[in-house]
Short mmCIF file of C-alpha atoms and ligand atoms in Angstrom, two decimals:
data_model
loop_
_atom_site.label_atom_id
_atom_site.label_comp_id
_atom_site.label_asym_id
_atom_site.label_seq_id
_atom_site.Cartn_x
_atom_site.Cartn_y
_atom_site.Cartn_z
CA MET A 1 101.04 105.58 236.26
CA THR A 2 103.88 104.54 233.88
CA SER A 3 107.48 105.73 233.97
CA ARG A 4 110.22 106.40 231.43
CA PRO A 5 114.03 106.47 231.49
CA THR A 6 115.92 109.44 232.92
CA TYR A 7 116.73 111.95 230.18
CA ASP A 8 119.70 114.28 230.25
CA VAL A 9 117.47 117.19 229.22
CA ALA A 10 113.68 117.63 229.28
CA ILE A 11 112.47 120.66 227.33
CA ILE A 12 109.02 121.98 228.23
CA GLY A 13 107.57 123.56 225.07
CA GLY A 14 108.30 122.60 221.48
CA GLY A 15 108.05 126.03 219.83
CA ALA A 16 110.86 128.09 218.33
CA SER A 17 113.19 128.26 221.34
CA GLY A 18 112.39 124.70 222.49
CA LEU A 19 113.27 123.26 219.08
CA ALA A 20 116.52 125.25 218.90
CA ALA A 21 117.36 124.00 222.40
CA ALA A 22 116.49 120.40 221.47
CA VAL A 23 118.66 120.41 218.34
CA SER A 24 121.59 121.95 220.23
CA ALA A 25 121.35 119.65 223.26
CA ALA A 26 120.83 116.46 221.22
CA ARG A 27 123.77 117.32 218.96
CA THR A 28 126.07 117.24 221.99
CA GLY A 29 125.09 113.59 222.48
CA ARG A 30 122.69 114.12 225.38
CA SER A 31 119.36 112.33 225.57
CA VAL A 32 116.57 114.86 225.06
CA VAL A 33 112.79 114.85 225.31
CA ILE A 34 110.51 117.68 224.20
CA ILE A 35 107.27 117.89 226.20
CA GLU A 36 104.66 119.77 224.16
CA ARG A 37 101.07 120.36 225.21
CA ASP A 38 99.77 120.89 221.66
CA VAL A 39 99.07 118.08 219.19
CA GLU A 40 102.27 118.64 217.19
CA ILE A 41 105.71 120.12 217.74
CA GLY A 42 106.61 123.54 216.33
CA LEU A 43 103.12 124.83 215.51
CA PRO A 44 103.72 128.44 216.69
CA ILE A 45 106.36 128.80 213.96
CA LEU A 46 103.73 128.28 211.24
CA ALA A 47 101.90 131.50 212.14
CA THR A 48 104.99 133.71 212.00
CA GLY A 49 105.58 136.35 209.33
CA ASN A 50 102.11 135.78 207.85
CA GLY A 51 103.09 132.18 207.15
CA ARG A 52 106.47 133.19 205.70
CA CYS A 53 108.46 133.28 208.98
CA ASN A 54 110.65 136.34 209.29
CA LEU A 55 113.23 134.29 211.16
CA SER A 56 115.92 136.89 211.85
CA ASN A 57 117.41 140.18 210.74
CA THR A 58 120.72 141.09 209.09
CA ASP A 59 121.31 143.65 211.87
CA LEU A 60 120.35 142.28 215.29
CA ASP A 61 120.81 145.66 216.95
CA PRO A 62 120.42 145.20 220.75
CA ALA A 63 118.60 148.57 220.87
CA ARG A 64 115.61 146.86 219.20
CA TYR A 65 115.18 144.69 222.33
CA ARG A 66 113.67 145.38 225.75
CA HIS A 67 116.95 144.72 227.59
CA PRO A 68 119.85 145.62 225.25
CA ASP A 69 122.60 144.71 227.75
CA ILE A 70 121.14 141.29 228.38
CA VAL A 71 120.78 140.70 224.65
CA ARG A 72 124.45 141.62 224.19
CA ALA A 73 125.48 139.20 226.95
CA VAL A 74 123.34 136.30 225.72
CA MET A 75 123.36 136.70 221.94
CA GLY A 76 127.06 137.62 221.84
CA GLU A 77 129.15 139.80 219.54
CA HIS A 78 128.17 138.21 216.24
CA PRO A 79 124.65 136.81 216.57
CA GLU A 80 123.97 137.22 212.83
CA ALA A 81 126.92 134.96 211.93
CA GLU A 82 126.05 132.41 214.60
CA LEU A 83 122.46 132.18 213.39
CA ALA A 84 123.58 131.92 209.76
CA ALA A 85 125.78 128.95 210.75
CA PHE A 86 122.88 127.40 212.70
CA PHE A 87 120.47 127.71 209.75
CA ASP A 88 123.18 126.30 207.44
CA SER A 89 123.62 123.33 209.75
CA LEU A 90 119.87 122.66 209.46
CA GLY A 91 120.07 122.83 205.67
CA LEU A 92 117.84 125.91 205.65
CA MET A 93 118.45 128.33 202.78
CA THR A 94 117.50 131.91 203.63
CA CYS A 95 116.86 135.11 201.69
CA GLU A 96 116.74 138.77 202.69
CA ILE A 97 114.11 141.43 202.09
CA ASP A 98 115.07 144.89 203.44
CA GLY A 99 117.22 143.34 206.17
CA ARG A 100 114.58 140.80 207.22
CA LEU A 101 115.56 137.16 206.81
CA TYR A 102 113.10 134.55 205.54
CA PRO A 103 113.43 130.94 204.49
CA TYR A 104 114.22 130.84 200.76
CA SER A 105 110.93 129.00 200.25
CA LYS A 106 109.11 131.91 202.01
CA ARG A 107 107.24 129.23 203.87
CA ALA A 108 107.20 128.94 207.64
CA ASP A 109 106.64 125.18 207.39
CA SER A 110 110.15 124.85 205.87
CA VAL A 111 111.56 126.27 209.11
CA ARG A 112 109.47 123.99 211.29
CA GLU A 113 110.39 120.96 209.20
CA VAL A 114 114.17 121.46 209.22
CA LEU A 115 114.19 122.04 212.99
CA LEU A 116 112.04 119.01 213.71
CA ILE A 117 114.04 116.78 211.37
CA ALA A 118 117.34 118.00 212.88
CA ALA A 119 116.07 117.37 216.43
CA LEU A 120 114.82 113.87 215.62
CA ARG A 121 117.93 113.00 213.59
CA ALA A 122 120.10 114.01 216.56
CA GLY A 123 118.06 111.61 218.71
CA ALA A 124 115.60 113.92 220.50
CA GLN A 125 112.30 112.32 221.47
CA THR A 126 108.95 114.12 221.50
CA LEU A 127 105.95 113.81 223.80
CA THR A 128 102.98 115.77 222.41
CA CYS A 129 99.57 116.49 224.00
CA ALA A 130 101.47 116.44 227.30
CA GLU A 131 101.36 118.96 230.16
CA VAL A 132 103.62 119.04 233.19
CA GLU A 133 101.40 118.95 236.30
CA ARG A 134 104.03 118.73 239.02
CA ALA A 135 107.81 119.14 239.26
CA THR A 136 109.95 117.90 242.15
CA TYR A 137 113.73 117.93 242.44
CA ASP A 138 115.53 115.04 244.11
CA ALA A 139 118.70 116.75 245.38
CA GLY A 140 120.29 113.40 246.36
CA GLU A 141 120.01 111.98 242.85
CA GLY A 142 120.30 115.36 241.14
CA ILE A 143 117.21 114.61 239.11
CA TRP A 144 113.94 116.38 238.28
CA HIS A 145 110.79 114.24 238.38
CA LEU A 146 108.07 115.67 236.16
CA GLU A 147 104.53 114.39 236.48
CA VAL A 148 103.04 114.75 233.04
CA SER A 149 99.40 114.38 232.08
CA LYS A 150 98.60 113.08 228.58
CA PRO A 151 95.73 111.37 226.73
CA ALA A 152 95.08 107.82 227.92
CA LYS A 153 95.02 106.59 224.31
CA PRO A 154 96.51 107.93 221.05
CA LEU A 155 94.12 110.50 219.56
CA PRO A 156 91.91 108.99 216.83
CA MET A 157 92.86 110.12 213.34
CA PRO A 158 90.07 111.70 211.24
CA LYS A 159 88.64 109.29 208.65
CA LYS A 160 88.55 111.71 205.71
CA PRO A 161 91.88 112.83 204.17
CA HIS A 162 92.68 116.27 205.61
CA ASP A 163 95.17 118.97 204.82
CA PHE A 164 97.58 119.75 207.65
CA LYS A 165 95.59 122.68 209.09
CA ALA A 166 92.34 120.69 209.13
CA LEU A 167 94.15 117.76 210.69
CA ILE A 168 95.51 119.97 213.48
CA ARG A 169 92.03 121.40 214.13
CA ALA A 170 90.51 117.91 214.27
CA GLN A 171 93.28 116.63 216.58
CA ARG A 172 92.91 119.60 218.92
CA LYS A 173 89.18 118.88 219.15
CA GLU A 174 89.95 115.27 220.06
CA LEU A 175 92.55 116.41 222.60
CA ARG A 176 90.01 118.61 224.40
CA ARG A 177 87.72 115.65 225.04
CA ALA A 178 90.39 112.97 225.61
CA GLU A 179 90.56 111.12 228.92
CA ARG A 180 93.94 111.81 230.53
CA VAL A 181 96.44 109.81 232.56
CA SER A 182 99.67 110.72 234.32
CA GLU A 183 103.19 109.48 233.78
CA THR A 184 106.44 110.43 235.47
CA LEU A 185 109.39 111.55 233.47
CA SER A 186 112.83 112.21 234.94
CA ALA A 187 115.59 114.47 233.70
CA ARG A 188 118.95 115.75 234.93
CA ARG A 189 118.15 119.23 233.56
CA VAL A 190 114.91 120.93 232.61
CA VAL A 191 114.69 123.72 230.05
CA ILE A 192 111.54 125.87 230.21
CA ALA A 193 110.63 126.97 226.66
CA CYS A 194 106.90 127.46 227.09
CA GLY A 195 106.63 130.84 225.32
CA GLY A 196 104.86 133.99 226.45
CA ALA A 197 102.44 132.46 228.96
CA SER A 198 104.90 131.38 231.62
CA GLU A 199 102.95 132.01 234.82
CA ARG A 200 101.99 128.33 235.22
CA MET A 201 105.65 127.29 234.90
CA ALA A 202 106.63 129.94 237.46
CA VAL A 203 104.17 128.41 239.92
CA LEU A 204 105.31 124.82 239.20
CA PHE A 205 109.01 125.61 239.63
CA HIS A 206 108.61 128.31 242.33
CA LEU A 207 110.08 131.06 240.17
CA PRO A 208 109.49 134.81 240.36
CA HIS A 209 107.22 136.12 237.61
CA ILE A 210 106.41 139.52 236.10
CA PRO A 211 102.74 139.73 234.99
CA GLU A 212 102.50 139.47 231.22
CA LYS A 213 100.85 141.92 228.85
CA PRO A 214 100.49 141.74 225.08
CA VAL A 215 102.72 143.91 222.87
CA LEU A 216 103.26 144.10 219.09
CA CYS A 217 99.58 144.80 218.54
CA PRO A 218 97.36 147.66 217.28
CA VAL A 219 97.08 150.91 219.25
CA ALA A 220 93.77 152.48 220.26
CA CYS A 221 93.79 156.25 219.74
CA GLN A 222 91.63 159.20 218.71
CA PRO A 223 92.28 162.75 217.58
CA PRO A 224 93.16 164.82 220.67
CA ASP A 225 90.19 166.51 222.31
CA ASP A 226 89.94 170.00 220.94
CA ARG A 227 86.97 172.24 221.65
CA HIS A 228 87.49 174.00 218.30
CA VAL A 229 87.41 170.76 216.31
CA PRO A 230 84.79 168.33 217.63
CA LEU A 231 86.27 165.35 215.74
CA ARG A 232 85.66 162.55 218.16
CA PRO A 233 84.52 159.86 217.45
CA PHE A 234 83.91 160.37 213.71
CA ALA A 235 87.41 161.02 212.36
CA LEU A 236 88.77 157.49 212.60
CA GLU A 237 85.61 155.97 211.21
CA GLN A 238 86.10 158.09 208.11
CA LEU A 239 89.69 156.91 207.79
CA ASP A 240 88.92 153.22 208.55
CA GLY A 241 90.74 150.87 206.15
CA LEU A 242 93.08 153.54 204.74
CA ARG A 243 96.79 152.63 204.46
CA VAL A 244 99.46 155.34 204.27
CA ASP A 245 103.25 155.30 204.09
CA CYS A 246 104.39 157.75 206.72
CA ARG A 247 106.71 158.48 209.63
CA LEU A 248 105.16 157.70 212.99
CA SER A 249 106.44 159.58 216.06
CA LEU A 250 105.70 159.08 219.73
CA ILE A 251 105.44 162.37 221.66
CA ARG A 252 105.44 162.44 225.47
CA ASN A 253 105.31 165.73 227.40
CA GLY A 254 106.17 167.56 224.20
CA ALA A 255 109.34 165.54 223.51
CA THR A 256 109.75 163.08 220.64
CA MET A 257 110.55 159.71 222.23
CA TRP A 258 110.72 157.56 219.08
CA SER A 259 110.12 157.68 215.33
CA GLU A 260 109.94 155.03 212.63
CA ASP A 261 108.89 154.95 208.98
CA GLY A 262 106.37 152.42 207.74
CA GLU A 263 102.84 151.74 206.59
CA VAL A 264 100.01 152.69 208.95
CA LEU A 265 96.57 151.15 208.60
CA PHE A 266 93.81 153.35 210.05
CA ARG A 267 91.05 151.51 211.87
CA SER A 268 87.87 152.80 213.47
CA TYR A 269 89.43 152.19 216.90
CA GLY A 270 92.94 153.49 216.16
CA ILE A 271 95.93 152.44 214.07
CA SER A 272 97.57 149.18 213.05
CA GLY A 273 100.46 147.88 210.90
CA ILE A 274 104.00 146.74 211.61
CA VAL A 275 105.29 150.22 212.52
CA VAL A 276 102.33 150.55 214.93
CA PHE A 277 103.21 147.17 216.47
CA ASP A 278 106.66 148.61 217.23
CA LEU A 279 104.95 151.69 218.69
CA SER A 280 102.83 149.44 220.94
CA ARG A 281 106.01 148.37 222.80
CA ARG A 282 106.67 151.99 223.78
CA CYS A 283 103.42 153.96 224.12
CA SER A 284 101.21 154.60 227.15
CA ALA A 285 97.75 156.11 227.59
CA GLY A 286 97.92 159.90 227.18
CA ASP A 287 100.87 159.86 224.74
CA ILE A 288 100.48 161.66 221.42
CA VAL A 289 101.23 159.86 218.18
CA GLU A 290 102.01 162.01 215.17
CA VAL A 291 101.63 160.81 211.61
CA ASP A 292 103.92 162.60 209.15
CA LEU A 293 102.45 162.08 205.70
CA PHE A 294 105.44 163.72 203.98
CA PRO A 295 108.57 162.51 205.83
CA ALA A 296 110.82 163.27 202.86
CA TYR A 297 110.09 167.01 203.14
CA GLY A 298 110.74 169.57 205.86
CA GLU A 299 107.74 171.72 206.84
CA ASP A 300 109.05 174.87 205.11
CA GLU A 301 109.90 172.91 201.99
CA LEU A 302 106.42 171.37 201.98
CA THR A 303 104.80 174.79 202.42
CA GLU A 304 106.70 176.04 199.37
CA LEU A 305 105.67 172.95 197.43
CA PHE A 306 102.03 173.49 198.39
CA GLU A 307 102.24 177.19 197.42
CA ALA A 308 103.55 176.19 193.99
CA ARG A 309 100.73 173.66 193.71
CA ALA A 310 98.16 176.29 194.83
CA ALA A 311 99.35 178.62 192.05
CA VAL A 312 98.41 175.97 189.49
CA PHE A 313 95.61 174.05 191.18
CA GLY A 314 93.86 176.75 193.20
CA ASN A 315 93.81 178.11 196.72
CA PRO A 316 93.20 175.72 199.68
CA ALA A 317 90.71 178.20 201.16
CA ARG A 318 88.47 177.84 198.10
CA MET A 319 88.96 174.11 197.69
CA ALA A 320 88.90 172.89 201.31
CA GLY A 321 88.20 169.17 201.40
CA THR A 322 89.28 168.53 197.82
CA TRP A 323 92.56 170.42 197.67
CA PHE A 324 94.69 167.28 198.18
CA CYS A 325 93.03 165.55 195.20
CA GLY A 326 95.75 163.58 193.40
CA VAL A 327 98.02 163.68 196.46
CA LEU A 328 96.15 162.17 199.41
CA ASP A 329 93.08 159.97 199.82
CA SER A 330 89.83 161.95 199.97
CA SER A 331 89.20 160.87 203.60
CA LEU A 332 92.52 162.41 204.69
CA ASP A 333 91.77 165.45 202.56
CA ALA A 334 88.49 165.93 204.46
CA HIS A 335 90.19 165.24 207.82
CA ILE A 336 92.87 167.89 207.24
CA ALA A 337 90.25 170.38 206.06
CA THR A 338 88.27 169.86 209.29
CA LEU A 339 91.38 170.33 211.42
CA ALA A 340 92.33 173.49 209.48
CA GLU A 341 88.89 175.08 209.90
CA PRO A 342 89.57 177.07 213.10
CA ILE A 343 93.16 177.96 212.06
CA GLY A 344 92.68 178.87 208.41
CA HIS A 345 93.05 177.08 205.09
CA THR A 346 96.54 178.21 204.14
CA CYS A 347 99.38 176.28 202.53
CA GLY A 348 101.38 176.67 205.75
CA THR A 349 98.56 175.21 207.88
CA TYR A 350 98.09 172.32 205.47
CA ALA A 351 101.83 171.58 205.45
CA HIS A 352 101.91 171.67 209.26
CA LEU A 353 98.89 169.39 209.66
CA ALA A 354 100.10 166.94 207.02
CA LYS A 355 103.36 166.57 208.93
CA HIS A 356 101.83 166.52 212.42
CA LEU A 357 98.55 164.62 212.20
CA ALA A 358 98.03 163.99 215.91
CA PHE A 359 96.24 161.20 217.79
CA GLU A 360 96.01 160.63 221.52
CA VAL A 361 96.77 157.08 222.69
CA SER A 362 94.32 155.35 225.00
CA GLY A 363 96.19 152.01 225.10
CA THR A 364 96.98 148.88 223.12
CA THR A 365 94.13 146.85 221.66
CA GLU A 366 93.16 143.71 219.66
CA HIS A 367 95.23 141.69 222.10
CA ALA A 368 94.30 138.37 220.51
CA SER A 369 96.43 139.40 217.53
CA ALA A 370 99.46 140.42 219.64
CA GLN A 371 102.67 138.75 218.46
CA VAL A 372 104.53 138.78 221.77
CA ARG A 373 103.94 139.14 225.49
CA ARG A 374 105.99 141.41 227.71
CA GLY A 375 106.76 140.05 231.18
CA GLY A 376 107.54 136.51 232.34
CA ILE A 377 110.50 135.23 234.33
CA PRO A 378 112.69 138.23 235.30
CA PHE A 379 116.35 138.27 234.33
CA ASP A 380 117.51 138.74 237.90
CA ALA A 381 116.48 135.11 238.43
CA VAL A 382 118.89 133.81 235.77
CA GLU A 383 122.62 133.61 235.21
CA LEU A 384 124.08 135.18 232.07
CA PRO A 385 124.86 134.16 229.42
CA SER A 386 123.82 130.59 230.25
CA LEU A 387 120.18 131.41 231.12
CA ALA A 388 120.38 128.87 233.93
CA ILE A 389 118.08 129.74 236.82
CA LYS A 390 120.23 130.87 239.78
CA PRO A 391 120.93 127.73 241.86
CA ASP A 392 119.59 129.32 245.08
CA ILE A 393 116.20 129.66 243.31
CA ALA A 394 116.09 126.29 241.52
CA PRO A 395 118.80 123.78 240.57
CA ALA A 396 119.45 122.28 237.11
CA LEU A 397 116.84 124.49 235.46
CA SER A 398 117.28 126.74 232.41
CA ILE A 399 114.89 128.99 230.55
CA CYS A 400 114.72 130.49 227.08
CA GLY A 401 112.59 132.37 224.57
CA GLU A 402 109.56 134.45 225.36
CA ALA A 403 109.11 132.79 228.76
CA LEU A 404 111.73 135.32 229.88
CA ASP A 405 110.93 139.02 230.22
CA MET A 406 112.21 139.83 226.73
CA ASP A 407 110.48 141.32 223.73
CA ALA A 408 111.63 143.17 220.64
CA ASP A 409 110.46 145.05 217.57
CA CYS A 410 109.03 143.36 214.50
CA GLY A 411 111.59 142.34 211.88
CA GLY A 412 112.82 138.90 212.98
CA PHE A 413 114.21 140.11 216.32
CA ASN A 414 111.90 138.01 218.48
CA LEU A 415 112.63 134.77 216.65
CA ALA A 416 116.36 135.56 216.66
CA TRP A 417 116.09 135.78 220.45
CA ALA A 418 114.13 132.52 220.56
CA TRP A 419 116.73 130.60 218.52
CA LEU A 420 119.81 131.98 220.28
CA SER A 421 118.42 131.86 223.81
CA GLY A 422 117.36 128.24 223.13
CA ILE A 423 120.87 127.39 221.97
CA ARG A 424 122.41 129.06 225.07
CA ALA A 425 120.00 127.38 227.51
CA ALA A 426 120.76 123.98 226.01
CA THR A 427 124.50 124.25 225.62
CA LEU A 428 125.69 126.48 228.47
CA GLY A 429 123.15 125.58 231.15
CA SER A 430 124.53 122.15 231.84
CA THR A 431 128.16 123.28 232.17
CA THR A 432 127.52 125.77 234.98
CA HIS A 433 126.12 123.33 237.54
C1 LIG B 501 101.02 135.73 214.61
C2 LIG B 501 102.47 135.85 215.03
C3 LIG B 501 103.43 136.15 214.08
C4 LIG B 501 104.77 136.29 214.46
N1 LIG B 501 105.70 136.55 213.50
C5 LIG B 501 106.99 136.68 213.85
C6 LIG B 501 108.00 136.88 212.85
O1 LIG B 501 107.73 136.84 211.65
N2 LIG B 501 109.28 137.09 213.28
C7 LIG B 501 109.62 137.06 214.61
O2 LIG B 501 110.78 137.27 214.92
N3 LIG B 501 108.70 136.81 215.56
C8 LIG B 501 107.42 136.60 215.21
N4 LIG B 501 106.49 136.32 216.18
C9 LIG B 501 106.94 136.12 217.58
C10 LIG B 501 107.56 134.72 217.71
O3 LIG B 501 106.65 133.77 217.19
C11 LIG B 501 107.88 134.41 219.17
O4 LIG B 501 108.74 135.39 219.66
C12 LIG B 501 108.53 133.03 219.31
O5 LIG B 501 107.73 132.02 218.76
C13 LIG B 501 108.78 132.72 220.78
O6 LIG B 501 109.36 131.45 220.85
P1 LIG B 501 109.16 130.56 222.16
O7 LIG B 501 109.81 129.26 221.90
O8 LIG B 501 109.56 131.32 223.34
O9 LIG B 501 107.58 130.36 222.27
P2 LIG B 501 106.62 129.62 221.25
O10 LIG B 501 107.22 129.56 219.89
O11 LIG B 501 105.31 130.26 221.44
O12 LIG B 501 106.57 128.12 221.78
C14 LIG B 501 106.07 127.76 223.05
C15 LIG B 501 105.62 126.33 222.96
O13 LIG B 501 105.42 125.84 224.28
C16 LIG B 501 104.20 125.13 224.32
N5 LIG B 501 103.74 125.19 225.70
C17 LIG B 501 103.29 126.26 226.38
N6 LIG B 501 103.00 125.94 227.65
C18 LIG B 501 103.28 124.62 227.78
C19 LIG B 501 103.19 123.71 228.86
N7 LIG B 501 102.71 124.08 230.05
N8 LIG B 501 103.56 122.42 228.66
C20 LIG B 501 104.01 122.02 227.42
N9 LIG B 501 104.12 122.85 226.37
C21 LIG B 501 103.76 124.14 226.55
C22 LIG B 501 103.30 125.84 223.34
O14 LIG B 501 102.24 125.02 222.91
C23 LIG B 501 104.29 126.17 222.23
O15 LIG B 501 104.41 125.13 221.28
C24 LIG B 501 105.15 136.14 215.82
C25 LIG B 501 104.18 135.81 216.77
C26 LIG B 501 102.85 135.66 216.38
C27 LIG B 501 101.82 135.30 217.42
#
């Protein structure tokens, strides 16, 4: 077993929040080490925003987060300005699309690169392929001792020239079969930045933990059971692959709980798309989701519009299943016609169904594609706004990012939390104890 010097700050996890924490801590002159279990630092950033990294939003409204009050306390009054200054300090140029912020290059690797360069330039060290196996606090010295397991030898590099993705795949394969050794690393403060799977860290540091579940993922649903319209399970198969711009509403016990406009992608198992990911943070089994295919029109207005159309195009009763030709996809046309069958093919019925296309939620699904996990270390274990763990639970320990019980809508809100919580954990944590 080898040993290293005592660092001022050891950061466990080199993703979005860990890198923001490393840059911030190292810039204050403290010695920093990032302990990352993957083969390179910052890899989660590369997958964000479909490789473009939607890194923040021009309006970081706390209501878009799971705990608005905590977001207000931690992210402060002007999080947009603070993040703009942070990105500027990294040399990262950004651009905006409908309020969403992206790197000007529209490439997530630009974001990873500037953060990594800034951390290294400020003096942070990195330890990759490394996992913390044990953590003990020496109260006399005021130091954490972290036993870290890592490959006994540097991983062999592939012989053929590889692009970055292939190189990462090859290195991960080598890492899985590498022989491992332990080394002890000491630090005056530890920052946990391990992302959405924080249960292992909770066990290592004896922290409370809320079980995690995936959110920001597709929703499984079917047309509500109706003895007059035996749609299940065929309806969604007919719609599979269809994308529509619509307003999505969540109805619980007859009341509308939430609505948002966006593009819905119908799948054979349910619905997907960014607006559905936002829905997945709010819905439960048994809820009704309504798709409004004509959000710009009220129901009466739409009925009138359909009546005018019927006068030219023909009556829905005579053209059921093809009446929406030129307006809606033929699969939706057929779906609405089936739903209208027991009620009657009138313009009023069609307008009502087109604005209230209902589906009953059975749960979230496709969890491997979920962008965020809900749950993690609860906020009652941390001090605000520093994100230091309360000293009666664990000393000299801070936490940031998705490891905490925080999640938010799509649109750059989750990464904004990762950056700012990382900055807080690195800069305020050490001043409180
Ligand atoms: C496909 C996808 C797309 C997304 N797109 C966006 C987007 O465009 N905009 C947005 O705002 N959000 C997006 N998100 C969410 C966003 O990526 C996360 O909210 C953010 O990365 C969380 O940052 P973090 O630092 O907490 O965790 P992560 O960035 O996940 O970093 C955690 C790091 O810790 C390491 N680690 C974990 N456990 C250990 C351990 N025991 N020891 C050492 N290291 C460990 C991991 O390997 C990882 O590198 C997306 C998520 C996904 C999955």
